[in-house]
PDB file of C-alpha atoms in Angstrom:
ATOM      1  CA  UNK A   1      12.209   5.314  59.977  1.00 64.00           C
ATOM      2  CA  UNK A   2      11.451   8.596  61.710  1.00 76.00           C
ATOM      3  CA  UNK A   3      14.225  11.241  61.479  1.00 78.00           C
ATOM      4  CA  UNK A   4      13.891  12.034  65.186  1.00 77.00           C
ATOM      5  CA  UNK A   5      15.708  10.395  68.070  1.00 81.00           C
ATOM      6  CA  UNK A   6      13.486  11.806  70.791  1.00 86.00           C
ATOM      7  CA  UNK A   7       9.962  13.073  71.267  1.00 88.00           C
ATOM      8  CA  UNK A   8      11.397  16.471  72.108  1.00 90.00           C
ATOM      9  CA  UNK A   9      13.161  16.602  68.742  1.00 89.00           C
ATOM     10  CA  UNK A  10       9.927  15.657  66.967  1.00 86.00           C
ATOM     11  CA  UNK A  11       7.984  18.376  68.800  1.00 88.00           C
ATOM     12  CA  UNK A  12      10.695  20.935  68.026  1.00 90.00           C
ATOM     13  CA  UNK A  13      10.504  20.035  64.336  1.00 88.00           C
ATOM     14  CA  UNK A  14       6.705  20.314  64.246  1.00 88.00           C
ATOM     15  CA  UNK A  15       6.634  23.429  66.433  1.00 90.00           C
ATOM     16  CA  UNK A  16       3.973  21.951  68.719  1.00 91.00           C
ATOM     17  CA  UNK A  17       3.298  19.139  71.148  1.00 93.00           C
ATOM     18  CA  UNK A  18       2.547  15.716  69.703  1.00 93.00           C
ATOM     19  CA  UNK A  19      -1.015  14.457  69.905  1.00 94.00           C
ATOM     20  CA  UNK A  20      -1.726  11.239  71.779  1.00 94.00           C
ATOM     21  CA  UNK A  21      -1.935   9.344  68.475  1.00 94.00           C
ATOM     22  CA  UNK A  22       1.367  10.854  67.322  1.00 93.00           C
ATOM     23  CA  UNK A  23       3.026   9.915  70.619  1.00 93.00           C
ATOM     24  CA  UNK A  24       1.899   6.308  70.168  1.00 94.00           C
ATOM     25  CA  UNK A  25       3.039   6.296  66.557  1.00 95.00           C
ATOM     26  CA  UNK A  26       6.427   7.708  67.524  1.00 93.00           C
ATOM     27  CA  UNK A  27       6.955   5.060  70.199  1.00 92.00           C
ATOM     28  CA  UNK A  28       6.015   2.281  67.809  1.00 92.00           C
ATOM     29  CA  UNK A  29       7.661   3.376  64.557  1.00 91.00           C
ATOM     30  CA  UNK A  30      10.695   5.448  65.581  1.00 87.00           C
ATOM     31  CA  UNK A  31      13.178   2.570  65.274  1.00 87.00           C
ATOM     32  CA  UNK A  32      11.432   0.622  62.513  1.00 89.00           C
ATOM     33  CA  UNK A  33      12.326   0.848  58.842  1.00 90.00           C
ATOM     34  CA  UNK A  34       9.808   2.078  56.285  1.00 90.00           C
ATOM     35  CA  UNK A  35       9.924  -1.319  54.612  1.00 90.00           C
ATOM     36  CA  UNK A  36       9.037  -3.079  57.865  1.00 90.00           C
ATOM     37  CA  UNK A  37       6.090  -0.719  58.360  1.00 91.00           C
ATOM     38  CA  UNK A  38       4.946  -1.286  54.781  1.00 89.00           C
ATOM     39  CA  UNK A  39       4.993  -5.065  55.333  1.00 88.00           C
ATOM     40  CA  UNK A  40       2.351  -4.582  58.017  1.00 90.00           C
ATOM     41  CA  UNK A  41      -0.111  -4.256  55.171  1.00 88.00           C
ATOM     42  CA  UNK A  42       0.336  -7.905  54.204  1.00 87.00           C
ATOM     43  CA  UNK A  43       0.089  -8.969  57.847  1.00 89.00           C
ATOM     44  CA  UNK A  44      -3.192  -7.066  58.223  1.00 90.00           C
ATOM     45  CA  UNK A  45      -4.592  -8.607  55.036  1.00 88.00           C
ATOM     46  CA  UNK A  46      -3.773 -12.126  56.223  1.00 91.00           C
ATOM     47  CA  UNK A  47      -5.103 -11.460  59.709  1.00 93.00           C
ATOM     48  CA  UNK A  48      -8.380  -9.869  58.643  1.00 93.00           C
ATOM     49  CA  UNK A  49      -8.946 -12.440  55.902  1.00 94.00           C
ATOM     50  CA  UNK A  50      -8.504 -15.218  58.451  1.00 95.00           C
ATOM     51  CA  UNK A  51     -10.780 -13.691  61.114  1.00 95.00           C
ATOM     52  CA  UNK A  52     -13.570 -11.720  59.421  1.00 95.00           C
ATOM     53  CA  UNK A  53     -15.189 -14.672  57.579  1.00 96.00           C
ATOM     54  CA  UNK A  54     -15.405 -16.737  60.787  1.00 96.00           C
ATOM     55  CA  UNK A  55     -18.889 -15.473  61.869  1.00 94.00           C
ATOM     56  CA  UNK A  56     -20.215 -16.322  58.396  1.00 95.00           C
ATOM     57  CA  UNK A  57     -18.558 -19.745  58.591  1.00 95.00           C
ATOM     58  CA  UNK A  58     -20.212 -20.408  61.964  1.00 95.00           C
ATOM     59  CA  UNK A  59     -23.577 -19.319  60.555  1.00 93.00           C
ATOM     60  CA  UNK A  60     -23.059 -21.660  57.599  1.00 93.00           C
ATOM     61  CA  UNK A  61     -22.259 -24.589  59.886  1.00 94.00           C
ATOM     62  CA  UNK A  62     -25.178 -23.960  62.266  1.00 91.00           C
ATOM     63  CA  UNK A  63     -27.812 -23.305  59.569  1.00 87.00           C
ATOM     64  CA  UNK A  64     -30.770 -22.919  61.921  1.00 86.00           C
ATOM     65  CA  UNK A  65     -34.115 -21.615  60.669  1.00 86.00           C
ATOM     66  CA  UNK A  66     -33.415 -18.209  62.136  1.00 87.00           C
ATOM     67  CA  UNK A  67     -30.097 -17.997  60.301  1.00 88.00           C
ATOM     68  CA  UNK A  68     -31.506 -19.360  57.046  1.00 90.00           C
ATOM     69  CA  UNK A  69     -33.817 -16.353  56.832  1.00 91.00           C
ATOM     70  CA  UNK A  70     -30.751 -14.313  55.930  1.00 94.00           C
ATOM     71  CA  UNK A  71     -29.100 -16.863  53.637  1.00 94.00           C
ATOM     72  CA  UNK A  72     -29.317 -15.560  50.070  1.00 93.00           C
ATOM     73  CA  UNK A  73     -29.158 -18.995  48.442  1.00 93.00           C
ATOM     74  CA  UNK A  74     -30.594 -21.240  51.179  1.00 91.00           C
ATOM     75  CA  UNK A  75     -30.506 -24.406  49.047  1.00 90.00           C
ATOM     76  CA  UNK A  76     -26.699 -24.325  49.067  1.00 92.00           C
ATOM     77  CA  UNK A  77     -24.894 -25.632  52.124  1.00 91.00           C
ATOM     78  CA  UNK A  78     -21.107 -25.604  52.528  1.00 92.00           C
ATOM     79  CA  UNK A  79     -19.323 -28.041  54.815  1.00 93.00           C
ATOM     80  CA  UNK A  80     -16.368 -27.180  57.028  1.00 95.00           C
ATOM     81  CA  UNK A  81     -14.159 -29.067  54.573  1.00 95.00           C
ATOM     82  CA  UNK A  82     -15.435 -26.972  51.643  1.00 95.00           C
ATOM     83  CA  UNK A  83     -14.685 -23.720  53.434  1.00 96.00           C
ATOM     84  CA  UNK A  84     -11.294 -24.878  54.715  1.00 96.00           C
ATOM     85  CA  UNK A  85     -10.215 -25.904  51.205  1.00 96.00           C
ATOM     86  CA  UNK A  86     -11.169 -22.451  49.962  1.00 96.00           C
ATOM     87  CA  UNK A  87      -9.160 -20.825  52.761  1.00 96.00           C
ATOM     88  CA  UNK A  88      -6.171 -23.074  52.046  1.00 96.00           C
ATOM     89  CA  UNK A  89      -6.211 -22.287  48.318  1.00 95.00           C
ATOM     90  CA  UNK A  90      -6.422 -18.542  48.938  1.00 95.00           C
ATOM     91  CA  UNK A  91      -3.555 -18.672  51.424  1.00 94.00           C
ATOM     92  CA  UNK A  92      -1.493 -20.479  48.818  1.00 92.00           C
ATOM     93  CA  UNK A  93      -2.084 -17.619  46.354  1.00 91.00           C
ATOM     94  CA  UNK A  94      -1.242 -15.115  49.085  1.00 89.00           C
ATOM     95  CA  UNK A  95       2.120 -16.792  49.635  1.00 87.00           C
ATOM     96  CA  UNK A  96       2.771 -17.329  45.922  1.00 87.00           C
ATOM     97  CA  UNK A  97       1.653 -13.912  44.628  1.00 87.00           C
ATOM     98  CA  UNK A  98       1.100 -11.350  47.385  1.00 80.00           C
ATOM     99  CA  UNK A  99       4.343 -12.124  49.213  1.00 77.00           C
ATOM    100  CA  UNK A 100       6.674 -11.600  46.251  1.00 82.00           C
ATOM    101  CA  UNK A 101       4.611  -8.612  45.138  1.00 82.00           C
ATOM    102  CA  UNK A 102       5.159  -7.100  48.583  1.00 75.00           C
ATOM    103  CA  UNK A 103       8.915  -7.456  48.144  1.00 73.00           C
ATOM    104  CA  UNK A 104       9.087  -5.801  44.737  1.00 81.00           C
ATOM    105  CA  UNK A 105       6.444  -3.089  45.147  1.00 86.00           C
ATOM    106  CA  UNK A 106       8.137  -1.223  48.005  1.00 87.00           C
ATOM    107  CA  UNK A 107      10.244   0.970  45.669  1.00 89.00           C
ATOM    108  CA  UNK A 108       6.981   2.052  44.010  1.00 88.00           C
ATOM    109  CA  UNK A 109       5.574   2.978  47.424  1.00 88.00           C
ATOM    110  CA  UNK A 110       8.642   5.116  48.076  1.00 88.00           C
ATOM    111  CA  UNK A 111       8.505   6.687  44.625  1.00 90.00           C
ATOM    112  CA  UNK A 112       4.849   7.781  44.814  1.00 91.00           C
ATOM    113  CA  UNK A 113       5.382   9.278  48.282  1.00 91.00           C
ATOM    114  CA  UNK A 114       3.377   7.260  50.809  1.00 93.00           C
ATOM    115  CA  UNK A 115       4.955   8.552  54.001  1.00 92.00           C
ATOM    116  CA  UNK A 116       5.489   7.075  57.444  1.00 92.00           C
ATOM    117  CA  UNK A 117       6.574  10.150  59.393  1.00 90.00           C
ATOM    118  CA  UNK A 118       4.990  12.920  61.401  1.00 92.00           C
ATOM    119  CA  UNK A 119       2.621  14.663  61.511  1.00 94.00           C
ATOM    120  CA  UNK A 120      -0.155  12.095  61.290  1.00 95.00           C
ATOM    121  CA  UNK A 121      -3.038  12.943  58.950  1.00 95.00           C
ATOM    122  CA  UNK A 122      -6.172  14.428  60.481  1.00 94.00           C
ATOM    123  CA  UNK A 123      -9.394  12.422  60.491  1.00 95.00           C
ATOM    124  CA  UNK A 124     -10.813  14.792  57.879  1.00 96.00           C
ATOM    125  CA  UNK A 125      -7.800  14.324  55.587  1.00 96.00           C
ATOM    126  CA  UNK A 126      -8.062  10.541  55.903  1.00 97.00           C
ATOM    127  CA  UNK A 127     -11.796  10.649  55.149  1.00 96.00           C
ATOM    128  CA  UNK A 128     -11.345  12.535  51.890  1.00 97.00           C
ATOM    129  CA  UNK A 129      -8.417  10.401  50.791  1.00 97.00           C
ATOM    130  CA  UNK A 130     -10.325   7.192  51.513  1.00 97.00           C
ATOM    131  CA  UNK A 131     -13.325   8.551  49.591  1.00 96.00           C
ATOM    132  CA  UNK A 132     -11.090   9.223  46.571  1.00 96.00           C
ATOM    133  CA  UNK A 133      -9.580   5.741  46.881  1.00 97.00           C
ATOM    134  CA  UNK A 134     -12.932   3.972  46.968  1.00 96.00           C
ATOM    135  CA  UNK A 135     -14.359   5.955  44.037  1.00 95.00           C
ATOM    136  CA  UNK A 136     -11.283   5.384  41.868  1.00 96.00           C
ATOM    137  CA  UNK A 137     -11.154   1.712  42.779  1.00 96.00           C
ATOM    138  CA  UNK A 138     -14.865   1.246  42.209  1.00 95.00           C
ATOM    139  CA  UNK A 139     -14.866   2.756  38.721  1.00 96.00           C
ATOM    140  CA  UNK A 140     -11.644   1.035  37.607  1.00 97.00           C
ATOM    141  CA  UNK A 141     -12.666  -2.295  39.080  1.00 96.00           C
ATOM    142  CA  UNK A 142     -15.990  -2.109  37.225  1.00 96.00           C
ATOM    143  CA  UNK A 143     -14.283  -1.985  33.819  1.00 97.00           C
ATOM    144  CA  UNK A 144     -11.539  -4.476  34.659  1.00 97.00           C
ATOM    145  CA  UNK A 145     -14.114  -6.898  36.072  1.00 96.00           C
ATOM    146  CA  UNK A 146     -16.374  -6.399  33.067  1.00 94.00           C
ATOM    147  CA  UNK A 147     -13.460  -7.054  30.683  1.00 95.00           C
ATOM    148  CA  UNK A 148     -12.784 -10.349  32.476  1.00 95.00           C
ATOM    149  CA  UNK A 149     -16.243 -11.494  31.384  1.00 93.00           C
ATOM    150  CA  UNK A 150     -15.261 -11.520  27.727  1.00 91.00           C
ATOM    151  CA  UNK A 151     -14.829 -15.083  26.475  1.00 91.00           C
ATOM    152  CA  UNK A 152     -11.026 -15.177  26.664  1.00 94.00           C
ATOM    153  CA  UNK A 153     -10.805 -13.377  30.001  1.00 94.00           C
ATOM    154  CA  UNK A 154     -13.444 -15.582  31.571  1.00 94.00           C
ATOM    155  CA  UNK A 155     -12.208 -18.916  30.208  1.00 93.00           C
ATOM    156  CA  UNK A 156      -8.551 -18.262  30.986  1.00 95.00           C
ATOM    157  CA  UNK A 157      -8.753 -16.254  34.229  1.00 96.00           C
ATOM    158  CA  UNK A 158     -12.060 -15.231  35.796  1.00 95.00           C
ATOM    159  CA  UNK A 159     -13.780 -18.634  35.736  1.00 94.00           C
ATOM    160  CA  UNK A 160     -11.760 -19.595  38.844  1.00 95.00           C
ATOM    161  CA  UNK A 161     -13.501 -16.951  40.935  1.00 95.00           C
ATOM    162  CA  UNK A 162     -16.879 -18.095  39.606  1.00 94.00           C
ATOM    163  CA  UNK A 163     -16.394 -21.654  40.800  1.00 94.00           C
ATOM    164  CA  UNK A 164     -18.456 -20.416  43.754  1.00 93.00           C
ATOM    165  CA  UNK A 165     -21.935 -19.796  42.350  1.00 92.00           C
ATOM    166  CA  UNK A 166     -23.040 -19.282  45.955  1.00 93.00           C
ATOM    167  CA  UNK A 167     -20.083 -17.315  47.390  1.00 93.00           C
ATOM    168  CA  UNK A 168     -18.776 -17.575  50.947  1.00 95.00           C
ATOM    169  CA  UNK A 169     -16.666 -15.117  52.923  1.00 95.00           C
ATOM    170  CA  UNK A 170     -13.439 -17.056  52.393  1.00 96.00           C
ATOM    171  CA  UNK A 171     -14.006 -16.940  48.610  1.00 96.00           C
ATOM    172  CA  UNK A 172     -13.689 -13.133  48.407  1.00 95.00           C
ATOM    173  CA  UNK A 173     -10.058 -13.267  47.158  1.00 93.00           C
ATOM    174  CA  UNK A 174     -10.408 -16.772  45.677  1.00 96.00           C
ATOM    175  CA  UNK A 175      -9.204 -16.202  42.123  1.00 96.00           C
ATOM    176  CA  UNK A 176      -6.614 -16.940  39.477  1.00 95.00           C
ATOM    177  CA  UNK A 177      -3.244 -15.378  40.321  1.00 94.00           C
ATOM    178  CA  UNK A 178      -3.531 -13.113  37.275  1.00 95.00           C
ATOM    179  CA  UNK A 179      -6.867 -11.768  38.512  1.00 95.00           C
ATOM    180  CA  UNK A 180      -5.316 -10.985  41.894  1.00 93.00           C
ATOM    181  CA  UNK A 181      -2.800  -8.779  40.088  1.00 92.00           C
ATOM    182  CA  UNK A 182      -5.309  -7.230  37.657  1.00 94.00           C
ATOM    183  CA  UNK A 183      -7.916  -6.239  40.238  1.00 94.00           C
ATOM    184  CA  UNK A 184      -5.202  -5.435  42.764  1.00 91.00           C
ATOM    185  CA  UNK A 185      -4.134  -2.620  40.454  1.00 92.00           C
ATOM    186  CA  UNK A 186      -7.573  -1.013  40.900  1.00 95.00           C
ATOM    187  CA  UNK A 187      -7.133  -1.045  44.678  1.00 93.00           C
ATOM    188  CA  UNK A 188      -3.667   0.487  44.389  1.00 93.00           C
ATOM    189  CA  UNK A 189      -4.688   3.225  41.955  1.00 95.00           C
ATOM    190  CA  UNK A 190      -6.073   5.636  44.576  1.00 95.00           C
ATOM    191  CA  UNK A 191      -2.995   5.651  46.831  1.00 95.00           C
ATOM    192  CA  UNK A 192      -0.854   5.996  43.710  1.00 94.00           C
ATOM    193  CA  UNK A 193      -2.671   9.133  42.511  1.00 95.00           C
ATOM    194  CA  UNK A 194      -3.370  10.659  45.938  1.00 95.00           C
ATOM    195  CA  UNK A 195      -0.614   9.355  48.236  1.00 95.00           C
ATOM    196  CA  UNK A 196      -1.095   9.810  51.945  1.00 95.00           C
ATOM    197  CA  UNK A 197       0.232   8.373  55.172  1.00 95.00           C
ATOM    198  CA  UNK A 198       0.958   4.676  55.517  1.00 95.00           C
ATOM    199  CA  UNK A 199      -1.768   4.456  58.206  1.00 96.00           C
ATOM    200  CA  UNK A 200      -4.308   5.650  55.642  1.00 97.00           C
ATOM    201  CA  UNK A 201      -2.945   3.053  53.231  1.00 95.00           C
ATOM    202  CA  UNK A 202      -3.350   0.314  55.850  1.00 94.00           C
ATOM    203  CA  UNK A 203      -6.878   1.429  56.639  1.00 95.00           C
ATOM    204  CA  UNK A 204      -7.827   1.494  52.959  1.00 96.00           C
ATOM    205  CA  UNK A 205      -6.624  -2.065  52.369  1.00 92.00           C
ATOM    206  CA  UNK A 206      -8.425  -3.294  55.491  1.00 93.00           C
ATOM    207  CA  UNK A 207     -11.658  -1.565  54.442  1.00 94.00           C
ATOM    208  CA  UNK A 208     -11.423  -3.071  50.960  1.00 94.00           C
ATOM    209  CA  UNK A 209     -10.905  -6.520  52.457  1.00 93.00           C
ATOM    210  CA  UNK A 210     -13.868  -6.093  54.798  1.00 93.00           C
ATOM    211  CA  UNK A 211     -16.121  -4.998  51.929  1.00 94.00           C
ATOM    212  CA  UNK A 212     -15.067  -7.926  49.730  1.00 95.00           C
ATOM    213  CA  UNK A 213     -15.693 -10.457  52.497  1.00 96.00           C
ATOM    214  CA  UNK A 214     -19.140  -9.032  53.259  1.00 95.00           C
ATOM    215  CA  UNK A 215     -20.265  -8.974  49.623  1.00 95.00           C
ATOM    216  CA  UNK A 216     -19.141 -12.599  49.219  1.00 96.00           C
ATOM    217  CA  UNK A 217     -20.569 -13.766  52.545  1.00 95.00           C
ATOM    218  CA  UNK A 218     -23.736 -15.331  51.143  1.00 95.00           C
ATOM    219  CA  UNK A 219     -25.784 -13.659  53.882  1.00 95.00           C
ATOM    220  CA  UNK A 220     -27.800 -10.454  53.839  1.00 93.00           C
ATOM    221  CA  UNK A 221     -28.179  -9.294  57.433  1.00 91.00           C
ATOM    222  CA  UNK A 222     -30.514  -6.280  57.868  1.00 90.00           C
ATOM    223  CA  UNK A 223     -28.442  -4.874  60.749  1.00 88.00           C
ATOM    224  CA  UNK A 224     -25.244  -4.537  58.700  1.00 87.00           C
ATOM    225  CA  UNK A 225     -23.832  -0.966  58.934  1.00 84.00           C
ATOM    226  CA  UNK A 226     -23.292  -1.031  55.153  1.00 86.00           C
ATOM    227  CA  UNK A 227     -27.084  -0.774  54.732  1.00 86.00           C
ATOM    228  CA  UNK A 228     -26.750   2.909  55.592  1.00 88.00           C
ATOM    229  CA  UNK A 229     -24.180   3.672  52.854  1.00 90.00           C
ATOM    230  CA  UNK A 230     -25.826   5.328  49.814  1.00 89.00           C
ATOM    231  CA  UNK A 231     -25.608   3.333  46.548  1.00 91.00           C
ATOM    232  CA  UNK A 232     -23.775   0.479  48.298  1.00 93.00           C
ATOM    233  CA  UNK A 233     -24.238  -2.858  46.521  1.00 91.00           C
ATOM    234  CA  UNK A 234     -23.777  -5.359  49.319  1.00 92.00           C
ATOM    235  CA  UNK A 235     -23.980  -9.128  49.510  1.00 94.00           C
ATOM    236  CA  UNK A 236     -27.348  -9.613  47.809  1.00 92.00           C
ATOM    237  CA  UNK A 237     -26.276  -7.449  44.877  1.00 93.00           C
ATOM    238  CA  UNK A 238     -22.996  -9.265  44.268  1.00 93.00           C
ATOM    239  CA  UNK A 239     -24.455 -12.687  45.050  1.00 94.00           C
ATOM    240  CA  UNK A 240     -26.645 -12.318  41.970  1.00 92.00           C
ATOM    241  CA  UNK A 241     -23.525 -11.918  39.827  1.00 93.00           C
ATOM    242  CA  UNK A 242     -22.204 -15.271  41.104  1.00 93.00           C
ATOM    243  CA  UNK A 243     -25.639 -16.865  40.999  1.00 89.00           C
ATOM    244  CA  UNK A 244     -26.012 -16.269  37.267  1.00 86.00           C
ATOM    245  CA  UNK A 245     -22.492 -17.584  36.722  1.00 76.00           C
ATOM    246  CA  UNK A 246     -20.221 -17.409  33.710  1.00 73.00           C
ATOM    247  CA  UNK A 247     -22.785 -15.915  31.377  1.00 72.00           C
ATOM    248  CA  UNK A 248     -23.431 -13.046  33.789  1.00 75.00           C
ATOM    249  CA  UNK A 249     -23.349  -9.613  32.198  1.00 83.00           C
ATOM    250  CA  UNK A 250     -24.806  -7.939  35.264  1.00 88.00           C
ATOM    251  CA  UNK A 251     -23.668  -6.438  38.575  1.00 92.00           C
ATOM    252  CA  UNK A 252     -19.973  -5.899  37.866  1.00 94.00           C
ATOM    253  CA  UNK A 253     -19.684  -3.191  40.524  1.00 91.00           C
ATOM    254  CA  UNK A 254     -17.113  -3.567  43.253  1.00 87.00           C
ATOM    255  CA  UNK A 255     -18.679  -1.391  45.973  1.00 91.00           C
ATOM    256  CA  UNK A 256     -21.341   0.992  44.663  1.00 93.00           C
ATOM    257  CA  UNK A 257     -24.089   0.419  42.113  1.00 93.00           C
ATOM    258  CA  UNK A 258     -23.910   3.604  40.058  1.00 93.00           C
ATOM    259  CA  UNK A 259     -21.706   2.200  37.259  1.00 94.00           C
ATOM    260  CA  UNK A 260     -24.052  -0.718  36.658  1.00 95.00           C
ATOM    261  CA  UNK A 261     -26.997   1.682  36.599  1.00 93.00           C
ATOM    262  CA  UNK A 262     -25.317   4.201  34.257  1.00 94.00           C
ATOM    263  CA  UNK A 263     -24.079   1.566  31.791  1.00 94.00           C
ATOM    264  CA  UNK A 264     -27.194  -0.606  32.010  1.00 93.00           C
ATOM    265  CA  UNK A 265     -25.558  -3.703  33.446  1.00 93.00           C
ATOM    266  CA  UNK A 266     -27.976  -4.150  36.318  1.00 91.00           C
ATOM    267  CA  UNK A 267     -31.124  -4.800  34.283  1.00 87.00           C
ATOM    268  CA  UNK A 268     -31.090  -8.546  34.861  1.00 84.00           C
ATOM    269  CA  UNK A 269     -30.732  -8.080  38.592  1.00 88.00           C
ATOM    270  CA  UNK A 270     -33.497  -5.470  38.806  1.00 85.00           C
ATOM    271  CA  UNK A 271     -35.832  -7.668  36.749  1.00 80.00           C
ATOM    272  CA  UNK A 272     -35.102 -10.719  38.902  1.00 79.00           C
ATOM    273  CA  UNK A 273     -35.601  -8.721  42.089  1.00 79.00           C
ATOM    274  CA  UNK A 274     -38.915  -7.350  40.816  1.00 77.00           C
ATOM    275  CA  UNK A 275     -40.153 -10.848  39.933  1.00 75.00           C
ATOM    276  CA  UNK A 276     -38.988 -12.202  43.281  1.00 69.00           C
ATOM    277  CA  UNK A 277     -40.740  -9.453  45.234  1.00 72.00           C
ATOM    278  CA  UNK A 278     -43.987 -10.138  43.366  1.00 71.00           C
ATOM    279  CA  UNK A 279     -43.682 -13.868  43.992  1.00 68.00           C
ATOM    280  CA  UNK A 280     -43.055 -13.261  47.690  1.00 63.00           C
ATOM    281  CA  UNK A 281     -46.187 -11.127  47.931  1.00 67.00           C
ATOM    282  CA  UNK A 282     -48.186 -13.897  46.277  1.00 69.00           C
ATOM    283  CA  UNK A 283     -46.624 -16.422  48.621  1.00 63.00           C
ATOM    284  CA  UNK A 284     -47.757 -14.418  51.628  1.00 59.00           C
ATOM    285  CA  UNK A 285     -51.312 -14.475  50.307  1.00 61.00           C
ATOM    286  CA  UNK A 286     -51.090 -18.229  49.686  1.00 57.00           C
ATOM    287  CA  UNK A 287     -51.283 -17.936  45.905  1.00 49.00           C
ATOM    288  CA  UNK A 288     -47.765 -18.875  44.930  1.00 47.00           C
ATOM    289  CA  UNK A 289     -44.354 -19.746  46.304  1.00 46.00           C
ATOM    290  CA  UNK A 290     -41.310 -19.243  44.109  1.00 51.00           C
ATOM    291  CA  UNK A 291     -37.774 -19.614  45.405  1.00 51.00           C
ATOM    292  CA  UNK A 292     -35.272 -16.936  44.591  1.00 51.00           C
ATOM    293  CA  UNK A 293     -32.961 -19.652  43.293  1.00 53.00           C
ATOM    294  CA  UNK A 294     -35.498 -20.560  40.610  1.00 52.00           C
ATOM    295  CA  UNK A 295     -35.270 -17.091  39.066  1.00 50.00           C
ATOM    296  CA  UNK A 296     -32.201 -17.069  36.884  1.00 47.00           C
ATOM    297  CA  UNK A 297     -33.125 -14.049  34.804  1.00 41.00           C
ATOM    298  CA  UNK A 298     -30.454 -12.115  32.989  1.00 41.00           C
TER     299      UNK A 298
END
């Protein structure tokens, strides 16, 4: 809750007029508790998870020739029932795990210093904090994800997520409850080390959700804005990890590809992509026609 009763008091404390964004924030948050504002994060996660996969679901249901050009594993077709069951199961985990976690993690949020007051962070400050968050999450997630592919971790926990060998948008957070907690730590690490404003925290969680849904969408659209992000993995990159399945020791990266390149865990993917590109060139010349789904190289 803001320690100001009026806008005038807030401006007097800051020694300047409030910006338009700060005026809006004051009007919205002045009489709301910090805990209530923190709970918005869960609301945003549920809302974005429910809405963002819908275009991919519609594409999956339509499955016209034009759409199938962008389907990474075109031999796989998911029904409405398949996708709804996935959504239902994820929502169950949200209620069972994320809800209670929300209740008990608020003291940690207070302790590390994620603030709700004024002034609001500048766009430049938010950019650098978000960059730190994504780099920390990406590197930590790589090693946590890779550790889940050891025999015990995979058999006991990670195999649930790999039930989808051809992932769909709703399957992004589809996982064992323990995996939700383990990989959730990687997402929380950045805000823990470099705490900022709660708006930055909201934005970070929304961005992470958007990225996870896109990389699990099963579609590789050339007009996606993520195509312009350097070293970004994307849907095709992560789809290969699911495509290979439980024995996959490739493409562990969460967002970027540099960890896989540095530690040599993208060799299978690069080999498969090279073979596929050659087969496609032959197909164009009428010499050969090999489906990408027939190339399980690791």
